[in-house]
Coordinates of C-alpha atoms in Angstrom, one line a residue:
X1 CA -78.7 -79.7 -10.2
X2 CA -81.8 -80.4 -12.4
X3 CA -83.9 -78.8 -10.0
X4 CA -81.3 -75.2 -10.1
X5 CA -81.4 -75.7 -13.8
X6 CA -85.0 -75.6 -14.2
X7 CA -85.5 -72.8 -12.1
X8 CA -82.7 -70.5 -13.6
X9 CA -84.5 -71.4 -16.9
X10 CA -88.3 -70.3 -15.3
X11 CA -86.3 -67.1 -13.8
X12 CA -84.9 -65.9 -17.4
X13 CA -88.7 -66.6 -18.9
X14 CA -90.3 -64.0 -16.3
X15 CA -87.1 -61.9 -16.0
X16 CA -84.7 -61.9 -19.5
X17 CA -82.2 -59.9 -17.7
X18 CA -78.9 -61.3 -16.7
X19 CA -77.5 -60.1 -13.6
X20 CA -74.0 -58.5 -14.9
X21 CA -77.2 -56.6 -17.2
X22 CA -78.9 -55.1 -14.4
X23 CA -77.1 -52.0 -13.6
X24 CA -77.0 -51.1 -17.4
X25 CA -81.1 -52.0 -17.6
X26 CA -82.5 -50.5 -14.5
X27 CA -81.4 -46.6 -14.8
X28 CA -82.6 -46.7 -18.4
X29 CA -85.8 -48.4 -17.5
X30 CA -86.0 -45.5 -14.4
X31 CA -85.6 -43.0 -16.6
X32 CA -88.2 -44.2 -19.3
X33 CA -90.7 -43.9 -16.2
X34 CA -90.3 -41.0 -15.5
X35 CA -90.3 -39.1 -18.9
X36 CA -93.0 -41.3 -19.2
X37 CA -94.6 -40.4 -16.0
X38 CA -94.2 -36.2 -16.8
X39 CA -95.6 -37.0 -20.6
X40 CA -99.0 -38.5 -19.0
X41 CA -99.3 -35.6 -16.4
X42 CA -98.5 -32.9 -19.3
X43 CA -101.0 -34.6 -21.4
X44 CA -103.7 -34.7 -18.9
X45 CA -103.4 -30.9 -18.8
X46 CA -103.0 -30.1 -22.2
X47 CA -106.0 -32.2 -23.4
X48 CA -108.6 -30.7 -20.2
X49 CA -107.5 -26.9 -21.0
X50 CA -107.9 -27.3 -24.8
X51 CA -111.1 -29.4 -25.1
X52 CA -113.0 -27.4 -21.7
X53 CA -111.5 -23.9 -22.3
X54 CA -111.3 -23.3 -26.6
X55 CA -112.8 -27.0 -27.9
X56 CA -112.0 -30.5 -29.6
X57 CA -112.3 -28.8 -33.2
X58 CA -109.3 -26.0 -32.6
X59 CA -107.0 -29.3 -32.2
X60 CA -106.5 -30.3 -35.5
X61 CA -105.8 -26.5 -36.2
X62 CA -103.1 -26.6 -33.8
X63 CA -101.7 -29.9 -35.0
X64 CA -101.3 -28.5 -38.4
X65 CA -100.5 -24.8 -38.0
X66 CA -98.3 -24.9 -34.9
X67 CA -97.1 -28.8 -34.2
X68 CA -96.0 -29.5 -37.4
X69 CA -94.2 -26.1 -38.2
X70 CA -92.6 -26.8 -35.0
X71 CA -91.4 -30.8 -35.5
X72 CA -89.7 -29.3 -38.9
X73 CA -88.1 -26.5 -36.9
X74 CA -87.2 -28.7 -34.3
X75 CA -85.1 -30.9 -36.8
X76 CA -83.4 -28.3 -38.0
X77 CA -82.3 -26.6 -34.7
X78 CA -81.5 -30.2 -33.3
X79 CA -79.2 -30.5 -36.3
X80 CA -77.3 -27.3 -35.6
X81 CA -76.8 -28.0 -32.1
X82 CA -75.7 -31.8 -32.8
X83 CA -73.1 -30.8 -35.0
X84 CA -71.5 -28.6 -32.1
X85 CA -72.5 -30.4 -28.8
X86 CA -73.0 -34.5 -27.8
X87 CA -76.5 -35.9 -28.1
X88 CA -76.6 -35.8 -24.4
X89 CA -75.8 -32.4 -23.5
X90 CA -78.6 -31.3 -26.5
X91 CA -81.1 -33.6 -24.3
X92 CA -80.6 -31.9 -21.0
X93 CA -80.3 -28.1 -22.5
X94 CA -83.9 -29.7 -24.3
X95 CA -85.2 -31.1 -21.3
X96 CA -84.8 -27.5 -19.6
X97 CA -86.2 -25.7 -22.0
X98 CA -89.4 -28.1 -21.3
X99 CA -89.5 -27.4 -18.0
X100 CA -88.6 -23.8 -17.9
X101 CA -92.1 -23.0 -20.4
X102 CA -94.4 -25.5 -18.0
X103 CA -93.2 -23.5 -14.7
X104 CA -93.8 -20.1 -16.5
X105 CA -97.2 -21.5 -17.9
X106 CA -99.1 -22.8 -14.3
X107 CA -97.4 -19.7 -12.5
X108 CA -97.1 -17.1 -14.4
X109 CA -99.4 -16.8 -17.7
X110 CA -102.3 -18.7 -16.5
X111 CA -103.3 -17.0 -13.5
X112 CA -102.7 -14.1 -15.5
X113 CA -104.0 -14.9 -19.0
X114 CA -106.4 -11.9 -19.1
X115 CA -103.7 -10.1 -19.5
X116 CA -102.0 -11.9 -21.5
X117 CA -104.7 -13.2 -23.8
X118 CA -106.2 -10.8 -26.2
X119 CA -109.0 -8.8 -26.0
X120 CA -112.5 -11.3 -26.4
X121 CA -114.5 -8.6 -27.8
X122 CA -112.1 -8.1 -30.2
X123 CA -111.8 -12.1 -30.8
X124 CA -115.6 -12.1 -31.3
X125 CA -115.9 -9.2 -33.9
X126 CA -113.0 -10.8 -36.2
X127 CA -115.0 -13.9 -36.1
X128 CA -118.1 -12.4 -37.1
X129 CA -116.2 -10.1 -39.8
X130 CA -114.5 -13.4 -40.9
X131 CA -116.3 -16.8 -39.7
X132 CA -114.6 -18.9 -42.4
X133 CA -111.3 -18.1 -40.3
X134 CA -113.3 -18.7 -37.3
X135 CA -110.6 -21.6 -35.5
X136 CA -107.9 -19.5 -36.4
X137 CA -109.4 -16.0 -34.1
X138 CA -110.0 -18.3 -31.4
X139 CA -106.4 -19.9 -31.3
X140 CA -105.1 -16.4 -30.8
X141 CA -107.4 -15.7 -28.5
X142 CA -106.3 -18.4 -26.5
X143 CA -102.6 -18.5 -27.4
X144 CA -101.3 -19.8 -24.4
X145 CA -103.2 -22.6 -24.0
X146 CA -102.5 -23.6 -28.2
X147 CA -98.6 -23.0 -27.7
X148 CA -99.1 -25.3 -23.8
X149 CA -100.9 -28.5 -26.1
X150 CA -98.1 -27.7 -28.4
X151 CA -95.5 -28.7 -25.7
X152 CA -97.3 -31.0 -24.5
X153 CA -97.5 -32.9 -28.3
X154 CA -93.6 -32.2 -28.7
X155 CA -92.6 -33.7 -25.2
X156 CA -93.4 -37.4 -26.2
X157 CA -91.9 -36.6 -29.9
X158 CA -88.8 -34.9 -28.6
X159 CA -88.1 -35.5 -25.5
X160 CA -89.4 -39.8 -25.7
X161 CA -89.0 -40.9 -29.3
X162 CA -85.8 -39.1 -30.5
X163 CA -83.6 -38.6 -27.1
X164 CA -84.4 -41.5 -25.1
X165 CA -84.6 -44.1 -27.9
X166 CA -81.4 -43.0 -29.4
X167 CA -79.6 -43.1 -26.1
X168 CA -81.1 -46.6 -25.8
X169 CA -79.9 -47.6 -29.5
X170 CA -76.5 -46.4 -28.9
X171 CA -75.8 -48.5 -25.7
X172 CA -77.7 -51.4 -26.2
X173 CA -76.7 -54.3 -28.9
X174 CA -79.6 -56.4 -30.9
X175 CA -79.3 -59.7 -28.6
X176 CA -80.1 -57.2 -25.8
X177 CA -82.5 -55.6 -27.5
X178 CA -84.6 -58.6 -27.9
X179 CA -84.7 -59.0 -24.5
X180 CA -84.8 -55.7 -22.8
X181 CA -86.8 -53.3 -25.2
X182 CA -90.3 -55.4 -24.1
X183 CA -89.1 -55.1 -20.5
X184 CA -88.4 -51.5 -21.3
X185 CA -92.3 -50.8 -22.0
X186 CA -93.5 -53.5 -18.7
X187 CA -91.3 -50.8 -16.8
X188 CA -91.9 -47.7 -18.3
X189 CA -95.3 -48.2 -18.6
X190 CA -96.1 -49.2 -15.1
X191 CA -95.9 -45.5 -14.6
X192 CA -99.1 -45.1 -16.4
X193 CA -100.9 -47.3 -13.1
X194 CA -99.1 -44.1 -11.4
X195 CA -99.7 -41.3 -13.3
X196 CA -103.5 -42.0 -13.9
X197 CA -104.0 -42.5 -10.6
X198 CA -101.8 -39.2 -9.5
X199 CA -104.2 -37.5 -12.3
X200 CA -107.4 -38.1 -10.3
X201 CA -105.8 -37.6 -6.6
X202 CA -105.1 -34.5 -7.7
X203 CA -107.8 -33.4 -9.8
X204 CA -110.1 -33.9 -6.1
X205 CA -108.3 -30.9 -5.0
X206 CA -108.0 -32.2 -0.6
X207 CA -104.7 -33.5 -1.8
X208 CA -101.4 -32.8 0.1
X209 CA -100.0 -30.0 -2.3
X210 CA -103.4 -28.1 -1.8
X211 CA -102.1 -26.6 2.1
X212 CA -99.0 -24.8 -0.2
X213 CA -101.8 -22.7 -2.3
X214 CA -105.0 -21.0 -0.4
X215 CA -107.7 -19.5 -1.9
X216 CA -107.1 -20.5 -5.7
X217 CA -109.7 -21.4 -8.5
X218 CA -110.3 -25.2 -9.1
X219 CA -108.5 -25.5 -12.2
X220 CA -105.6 -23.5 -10.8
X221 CA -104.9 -25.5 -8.1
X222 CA -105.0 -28.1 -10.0
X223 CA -102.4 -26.9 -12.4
X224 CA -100.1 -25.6 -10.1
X225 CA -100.0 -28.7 -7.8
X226 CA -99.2 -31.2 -11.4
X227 CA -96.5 -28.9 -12.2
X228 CA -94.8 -29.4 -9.5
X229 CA -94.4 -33.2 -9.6
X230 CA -93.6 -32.2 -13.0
X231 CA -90.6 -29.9 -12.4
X232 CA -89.4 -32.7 -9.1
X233 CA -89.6 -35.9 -11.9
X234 CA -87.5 -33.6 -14.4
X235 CA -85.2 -32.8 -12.2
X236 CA -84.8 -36.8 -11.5
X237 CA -85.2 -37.3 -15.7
X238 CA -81.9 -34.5 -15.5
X239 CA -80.0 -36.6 -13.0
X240 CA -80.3 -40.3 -14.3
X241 CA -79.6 -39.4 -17.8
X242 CA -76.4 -37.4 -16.6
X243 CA -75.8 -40.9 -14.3
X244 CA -76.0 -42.9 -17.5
X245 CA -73.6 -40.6 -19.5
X246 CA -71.3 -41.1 -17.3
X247 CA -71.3 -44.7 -16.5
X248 CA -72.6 -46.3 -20.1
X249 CA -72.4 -43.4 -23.2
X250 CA -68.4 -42.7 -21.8
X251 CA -67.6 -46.0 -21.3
X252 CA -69.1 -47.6 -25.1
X253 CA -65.7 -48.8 -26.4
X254 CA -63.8 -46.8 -24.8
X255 CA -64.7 -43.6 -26.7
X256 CA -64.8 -40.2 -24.5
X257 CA -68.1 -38.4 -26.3
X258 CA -68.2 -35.0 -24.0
X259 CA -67.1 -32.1 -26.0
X260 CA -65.8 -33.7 -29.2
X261 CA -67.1 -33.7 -32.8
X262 CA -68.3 -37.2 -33.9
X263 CA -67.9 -37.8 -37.4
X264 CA -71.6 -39.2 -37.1
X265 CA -73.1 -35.7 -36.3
X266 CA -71.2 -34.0 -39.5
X267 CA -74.0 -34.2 -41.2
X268 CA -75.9 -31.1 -43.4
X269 CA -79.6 -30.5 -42.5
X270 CA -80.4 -31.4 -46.1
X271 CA -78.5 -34.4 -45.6
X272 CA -80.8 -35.5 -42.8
X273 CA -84.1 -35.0 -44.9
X274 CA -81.9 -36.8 -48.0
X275 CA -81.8 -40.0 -45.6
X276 CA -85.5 -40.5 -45.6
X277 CA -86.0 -39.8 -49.1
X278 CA -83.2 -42.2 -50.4
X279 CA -83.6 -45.1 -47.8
X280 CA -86.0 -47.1 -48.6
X281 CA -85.8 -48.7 -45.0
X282 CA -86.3 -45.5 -43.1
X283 CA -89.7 -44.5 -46.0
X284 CA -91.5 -47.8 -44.6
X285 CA -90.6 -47.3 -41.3
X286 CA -91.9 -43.3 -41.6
X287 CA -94.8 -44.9 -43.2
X288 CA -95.9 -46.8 -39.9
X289 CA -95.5 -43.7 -37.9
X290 CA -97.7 -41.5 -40.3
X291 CA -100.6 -44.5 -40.3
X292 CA -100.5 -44.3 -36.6
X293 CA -100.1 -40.8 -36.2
X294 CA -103.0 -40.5 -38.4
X295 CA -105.6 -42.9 -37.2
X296 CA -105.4 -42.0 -33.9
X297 CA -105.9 -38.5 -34.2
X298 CA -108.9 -39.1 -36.9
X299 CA -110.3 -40.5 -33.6
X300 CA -109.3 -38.3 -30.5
X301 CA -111.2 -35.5 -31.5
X302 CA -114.6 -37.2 -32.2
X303 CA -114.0 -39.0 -28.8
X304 CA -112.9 -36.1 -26.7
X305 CA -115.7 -34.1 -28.1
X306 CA -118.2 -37.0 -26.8
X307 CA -116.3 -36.7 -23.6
X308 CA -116.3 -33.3 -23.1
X309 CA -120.4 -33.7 -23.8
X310 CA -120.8 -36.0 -20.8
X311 CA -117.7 -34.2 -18.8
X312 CA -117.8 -30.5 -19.3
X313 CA -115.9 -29.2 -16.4
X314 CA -111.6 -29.4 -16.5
X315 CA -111.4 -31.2 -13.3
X316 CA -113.9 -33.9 -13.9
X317 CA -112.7 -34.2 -17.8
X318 CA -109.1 -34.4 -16.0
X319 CA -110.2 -37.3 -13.4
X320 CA -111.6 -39.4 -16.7
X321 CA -109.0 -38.9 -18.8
X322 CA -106.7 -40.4 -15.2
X323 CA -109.1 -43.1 -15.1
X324 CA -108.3 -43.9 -18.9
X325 CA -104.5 -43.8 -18.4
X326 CA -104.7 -45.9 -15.5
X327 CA -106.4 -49.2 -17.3
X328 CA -104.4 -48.0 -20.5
X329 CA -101.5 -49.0 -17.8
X330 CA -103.3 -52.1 -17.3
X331 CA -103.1 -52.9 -20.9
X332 CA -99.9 -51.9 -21.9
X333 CA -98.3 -54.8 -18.9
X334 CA -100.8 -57.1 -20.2
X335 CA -99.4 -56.8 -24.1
X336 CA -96.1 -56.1 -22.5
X337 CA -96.2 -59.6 -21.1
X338 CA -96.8 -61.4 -23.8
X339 CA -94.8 -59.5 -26.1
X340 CA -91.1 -60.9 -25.2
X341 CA -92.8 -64.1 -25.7
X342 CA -94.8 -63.4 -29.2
X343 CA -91.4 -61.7 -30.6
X344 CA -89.7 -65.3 -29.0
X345 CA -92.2 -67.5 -31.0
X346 CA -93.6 -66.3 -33.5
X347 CA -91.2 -63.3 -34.8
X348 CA -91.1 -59.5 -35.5
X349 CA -93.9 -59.8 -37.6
X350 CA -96.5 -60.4 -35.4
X351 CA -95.4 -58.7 -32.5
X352 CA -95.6 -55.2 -34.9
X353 CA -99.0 -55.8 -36.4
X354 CA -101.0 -56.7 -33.2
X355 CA -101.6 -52.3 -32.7
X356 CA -102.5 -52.0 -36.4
X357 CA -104.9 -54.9 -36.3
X358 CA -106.0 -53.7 -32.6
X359 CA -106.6 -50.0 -33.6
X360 CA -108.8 -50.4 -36.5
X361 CA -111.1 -53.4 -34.8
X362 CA -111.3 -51.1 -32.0
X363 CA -111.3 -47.8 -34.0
X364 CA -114.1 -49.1 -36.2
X365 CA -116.6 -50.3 -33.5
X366 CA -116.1 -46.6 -31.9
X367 CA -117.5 -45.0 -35.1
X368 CA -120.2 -47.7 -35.5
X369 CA -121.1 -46.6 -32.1
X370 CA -121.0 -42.5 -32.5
X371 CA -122.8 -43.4 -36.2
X372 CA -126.0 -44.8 -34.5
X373 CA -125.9 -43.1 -31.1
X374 CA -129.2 -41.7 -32.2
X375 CA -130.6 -45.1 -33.1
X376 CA -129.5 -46.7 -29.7
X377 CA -131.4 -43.9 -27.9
X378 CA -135.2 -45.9 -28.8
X379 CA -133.6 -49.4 -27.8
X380 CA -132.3 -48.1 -24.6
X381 CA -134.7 -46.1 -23.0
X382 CA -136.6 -49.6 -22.9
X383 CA -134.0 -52.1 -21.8
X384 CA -131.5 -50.0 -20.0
X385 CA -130.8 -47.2 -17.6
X386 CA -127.6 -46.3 -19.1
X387 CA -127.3 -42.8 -21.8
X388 CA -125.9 -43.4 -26.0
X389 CA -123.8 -41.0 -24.6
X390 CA -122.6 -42.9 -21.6
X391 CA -122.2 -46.2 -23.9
X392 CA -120.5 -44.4 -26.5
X393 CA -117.4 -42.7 -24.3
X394 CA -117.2 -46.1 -22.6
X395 CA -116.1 -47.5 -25.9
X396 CA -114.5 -44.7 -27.4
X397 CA -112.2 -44.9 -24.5
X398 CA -112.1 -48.9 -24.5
X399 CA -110.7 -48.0 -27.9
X400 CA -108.1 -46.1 -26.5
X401 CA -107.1 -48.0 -23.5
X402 CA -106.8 -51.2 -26.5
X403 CA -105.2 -48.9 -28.8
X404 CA -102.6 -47.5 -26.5
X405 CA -101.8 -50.4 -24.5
X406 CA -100.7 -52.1 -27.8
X407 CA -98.6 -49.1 -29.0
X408 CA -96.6 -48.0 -26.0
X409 CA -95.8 -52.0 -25.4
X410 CA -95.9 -53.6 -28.8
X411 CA -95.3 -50.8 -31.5
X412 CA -93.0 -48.4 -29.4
X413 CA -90.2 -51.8 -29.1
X414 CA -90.5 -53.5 -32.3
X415 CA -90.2 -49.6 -34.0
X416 CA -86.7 -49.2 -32.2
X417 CA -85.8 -52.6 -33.2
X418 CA -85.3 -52.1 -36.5
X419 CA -83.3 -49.2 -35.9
X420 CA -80.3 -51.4 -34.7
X421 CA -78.7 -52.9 -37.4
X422 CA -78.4 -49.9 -39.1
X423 CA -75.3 -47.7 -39.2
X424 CA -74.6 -44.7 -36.7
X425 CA -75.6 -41.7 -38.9
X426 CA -79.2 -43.1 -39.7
X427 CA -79.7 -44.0 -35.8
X428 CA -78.9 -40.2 -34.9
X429 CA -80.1 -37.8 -37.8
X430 CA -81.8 -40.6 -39.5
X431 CA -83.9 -41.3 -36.8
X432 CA -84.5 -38.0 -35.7
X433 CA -85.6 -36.7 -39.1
X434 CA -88.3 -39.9 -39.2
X435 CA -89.7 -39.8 -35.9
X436 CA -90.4 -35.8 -35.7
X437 CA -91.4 -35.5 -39.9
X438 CA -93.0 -38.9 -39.6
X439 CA -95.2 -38.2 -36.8
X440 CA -96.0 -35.1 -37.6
X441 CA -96.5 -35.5 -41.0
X442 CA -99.1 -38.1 -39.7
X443 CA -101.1 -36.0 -37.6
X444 CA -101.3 -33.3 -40.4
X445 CA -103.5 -35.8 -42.8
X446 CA -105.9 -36.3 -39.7
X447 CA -105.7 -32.2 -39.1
X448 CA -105.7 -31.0 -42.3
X449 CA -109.0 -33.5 -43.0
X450 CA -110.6 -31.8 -40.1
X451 CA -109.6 -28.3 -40.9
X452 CA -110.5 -28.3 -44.2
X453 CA -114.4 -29.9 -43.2
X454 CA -114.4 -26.8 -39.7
X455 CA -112.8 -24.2 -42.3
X456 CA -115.4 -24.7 -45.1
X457 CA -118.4 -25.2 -42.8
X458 CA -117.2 -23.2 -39.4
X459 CA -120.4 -24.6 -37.6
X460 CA -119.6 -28.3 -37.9
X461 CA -119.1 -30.5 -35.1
X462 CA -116.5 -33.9 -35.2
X463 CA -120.1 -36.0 -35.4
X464 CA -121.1 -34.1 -38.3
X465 CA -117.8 -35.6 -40.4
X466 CA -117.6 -38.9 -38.6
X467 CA -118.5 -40.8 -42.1
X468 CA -115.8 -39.1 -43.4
X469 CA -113.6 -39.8 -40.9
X470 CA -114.1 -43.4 -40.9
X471 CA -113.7 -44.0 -44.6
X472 CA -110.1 -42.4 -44.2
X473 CA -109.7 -44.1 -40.6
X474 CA -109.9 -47.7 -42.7
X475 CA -108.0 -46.7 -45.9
X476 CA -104.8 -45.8 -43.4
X477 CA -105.0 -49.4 -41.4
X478 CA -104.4 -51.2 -44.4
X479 CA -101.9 -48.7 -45.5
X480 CA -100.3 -49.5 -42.0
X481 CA -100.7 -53.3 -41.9
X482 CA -99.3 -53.4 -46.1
X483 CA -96.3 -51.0 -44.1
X484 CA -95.5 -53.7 -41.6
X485 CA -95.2 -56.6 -44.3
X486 CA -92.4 -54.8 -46.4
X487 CA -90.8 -53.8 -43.0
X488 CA -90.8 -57.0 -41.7
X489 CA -89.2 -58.4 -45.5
X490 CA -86.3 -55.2 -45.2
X491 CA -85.7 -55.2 -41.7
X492 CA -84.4 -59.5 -41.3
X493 CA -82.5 -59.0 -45.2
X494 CA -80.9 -56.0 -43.4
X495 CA -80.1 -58.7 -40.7
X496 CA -78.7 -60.7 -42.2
X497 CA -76.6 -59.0 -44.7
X498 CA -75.4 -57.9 -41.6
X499 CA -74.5 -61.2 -40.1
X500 CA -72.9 -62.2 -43.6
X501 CA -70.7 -59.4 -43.6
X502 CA -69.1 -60.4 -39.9
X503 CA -70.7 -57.3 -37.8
X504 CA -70.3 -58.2 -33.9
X505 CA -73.8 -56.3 -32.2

């Protein structure tokens, strides 16, 4: 008996998950993998085709001119459409959308952008009339591949953030929480082992998809062959959410949701933007999503454009950036592992500012490293056969494998966490209006840093402003890590006001 005791005990430290659990854990944790799996393989594209084909400075052009007019637009048509369908049937007309644009993109537009694109004589003589508005030409010039990284941004801010996580907040109660957001992340994330790996097979072009296309360009092949695991894992993505409708949304106290009104989803658009500017609770928790937002993209341009320098053709860029995603995978399990146990332990608190704390050690050393590439260039050539350059996109992408692995494990399940004890109407619209705003709102600092610095001096390159960048880069991390203290304070007095007041989770 002592010995069945002990091991049922080992069995729920490895595996938190009760039996009677697993059939409402596993199709969520399916379907996190494989949004997760298409949001790698989309990225992969969209960051090779807009680094190799326009360049690293157009993207903090795009991120303020077209993502962030988007993630407001978004908000508002998501409002509409919840106040006259379910959550769920807005995620699947969504999710179709998605896939209708990348299946349009890889076989229609892009084997046929000249005609599409403008003319680049034309391009170049508005650039030389106007260099100032240099970017702004080129994005036009190249408008399918600025409104493809625009998808590509919106799918984990749409599709990830608001859909899944609110589906997951509306079926799952705190004490499960606890337990299953971590394992959430060790699940979802294992597709990142897969995807990066998926990402290089293909980019080597003798893979199995390549006897369904002859005589295509590199790159198009390429394309063609990731959509297509793209369109079969959405049509899986369509399936398991519709499974988990039916068996889990249907079922939650034995309210029907399908083609009925919910007093939750009443809501005015202003109403939704009113919730972030009069809750306290959801400003802090927008405020971690705008420092990390932020920091990273002060950094992805400055490294992509040291990547793109040692990588400058789409299908090798392509097989680094899978090589990246696959020990970013690594990471994330390794932080994912420990993270039931540091929430366990030691508390909210320092399970949510392990990616603050990660990002700017990491983050820092990066810039240190891009600051004195020059310098290192006398010590090496003595000492080493190995390039600045080589040394520097190692660690700008240790910084990102780090960085990642803490925020798709660490940040992504404490964020949701505090979404819980709060009531239905700020875990739809609430949540929706601080995870789109929010994170776009971030990036925009970053972008509009960067496009002021390009706009003023249309020559520069990311290494030009990298002081710059770094002085901002710091002020943000302790913006972030000052965010997570007066979280952590709101988020257990929300708890247990909670608890006082008799609510059963």
């Amino acid at each position: 008996m002592l010995d069945r005791f002990r091991f049922s005990k080992f069995r729920f430290m490895i595996w938190p998950i009760r039996s009677f659990e697993e059939s409402k854990f596993l199709p969520k944790a399916t379907l996190l993998f494989f949004l997760l799996l298409n949001q790698n393989l989309i990225r992969s594209i969209k960051d090779s085709s807009a680094v190799t084909m326009i360049g690293t400075q157009v993207i903090s052009f795009i991120k303020l001119w077209v993502e962030m007019p988007a993630g407001v637009i978004f908000v508002l048509i998501y409002t509409k459409l919840c106040n006259i369908m379910t959550t769920e049937q807005v995620f699947r007309l969504v999710l179709l959308f998605f896939l209708s644009f990348f299946t349009i993109f890889a076989f229609e537009i892009y084997p046929n952008a000249d005609f599409y694109h403008p003319n680049p004589e034309l391009v170049q003589h508005y650039i030389q009339k106007l260099p100032h508005l240099k970017w702004f030409f080129i994005m036009w010039g190249k408008w399918s591949f600025v409104k493809y990284y625009m998808m590509g941004e919106m799918w984990p801010i749409i599709i990830f953030s608001v859909f899944f996580w609110q589906l997951a907040n509306k079926i799952t109660v705190p004490e499960e929480a606890s337990r299953f957001y971590i394992f959430f992340s060790l699940f979802g994330q294992v597709n990142l082992l897969f995807s990066g790996k998926i990402i290089v097979y293909i980019s080597q072009t003798n893979h199995f998809l390549a006897r369904f296309f002859t005589n295509l360009p590199k790159t198009e092949l390429i394309l063609k062959s990731m959509t297509l695991i793209i369109i079969a894992s959405g049509i899986i993505i369509y399936l398991l959410h519709w499974y988990i409708e039916e068996t889990s949304v249907k079922s939650l106290k034995g309210i029907i949701f399908k083609n009925k009104r919910t007093d939750i989803l009443k809501l005015s658009v202003r109403d939704s933007f009113k919730m972030i500017l009069n809750s306290k609770y959801l400003a802090i928790i927008c405020i971690l999503l705008i420092s990390y937002s932020t920091t990273v993209n002060l950094i992805e341009g400055l490294w992509m454009s040291r990547v793109k320098t040692l990588y400058p053709d789409t299908g090798d860029f392509m097989t680094y950036m899978g090589n990246v995603l696959y020990w970013t995978g690594i990471s994330t399990l390794c932080f994912a592992l420990i993270g039931n146990s540091i929430i366990k332990l030691f508390g909210w608190f320092w399970a949510a500012i392990i990616t603050p704390a990660m990002i700017c050690l990491a983050g820092t050393l990066f810039f240190i490293f891009v600051l004195l590439e020059n310098y290192m260039e006398f010590v090496l050539t003595s000492i080493s056969i190995l390039s600045p350059l080589l040394i520097v996109t190692f660690v700008g992408g240790l910084q990102n494998v780090l960085g990642k692995g803490a925020k798709y494990s660490l940040f992504d399940a404490t964020k949701e966490m505090v979404y819980i004890p709060l009531d239905q109407e700020m875990k739809t619209k609430g949540k929706a209006a601080v995870d789109v705003i929010g994170t776009k709102f971030g990036k925009s600092i970053g972008a509009s840093t960067q496009f002021i610095c390009f706009t003023i001096f249309p020559s520069a390159t990311h290494e030009d402003i990298a002081p710059f960048l770094l002085t901002l880069f710091l002020t943000i991390c302790f913006i972030w890590i000052l965010g997570v203290r007066l979280l952590n304070k709101q988020y257990h007095e929300l708890l247990s006001k909670k608890v006082t007041q008799g609510h059963n989770y």
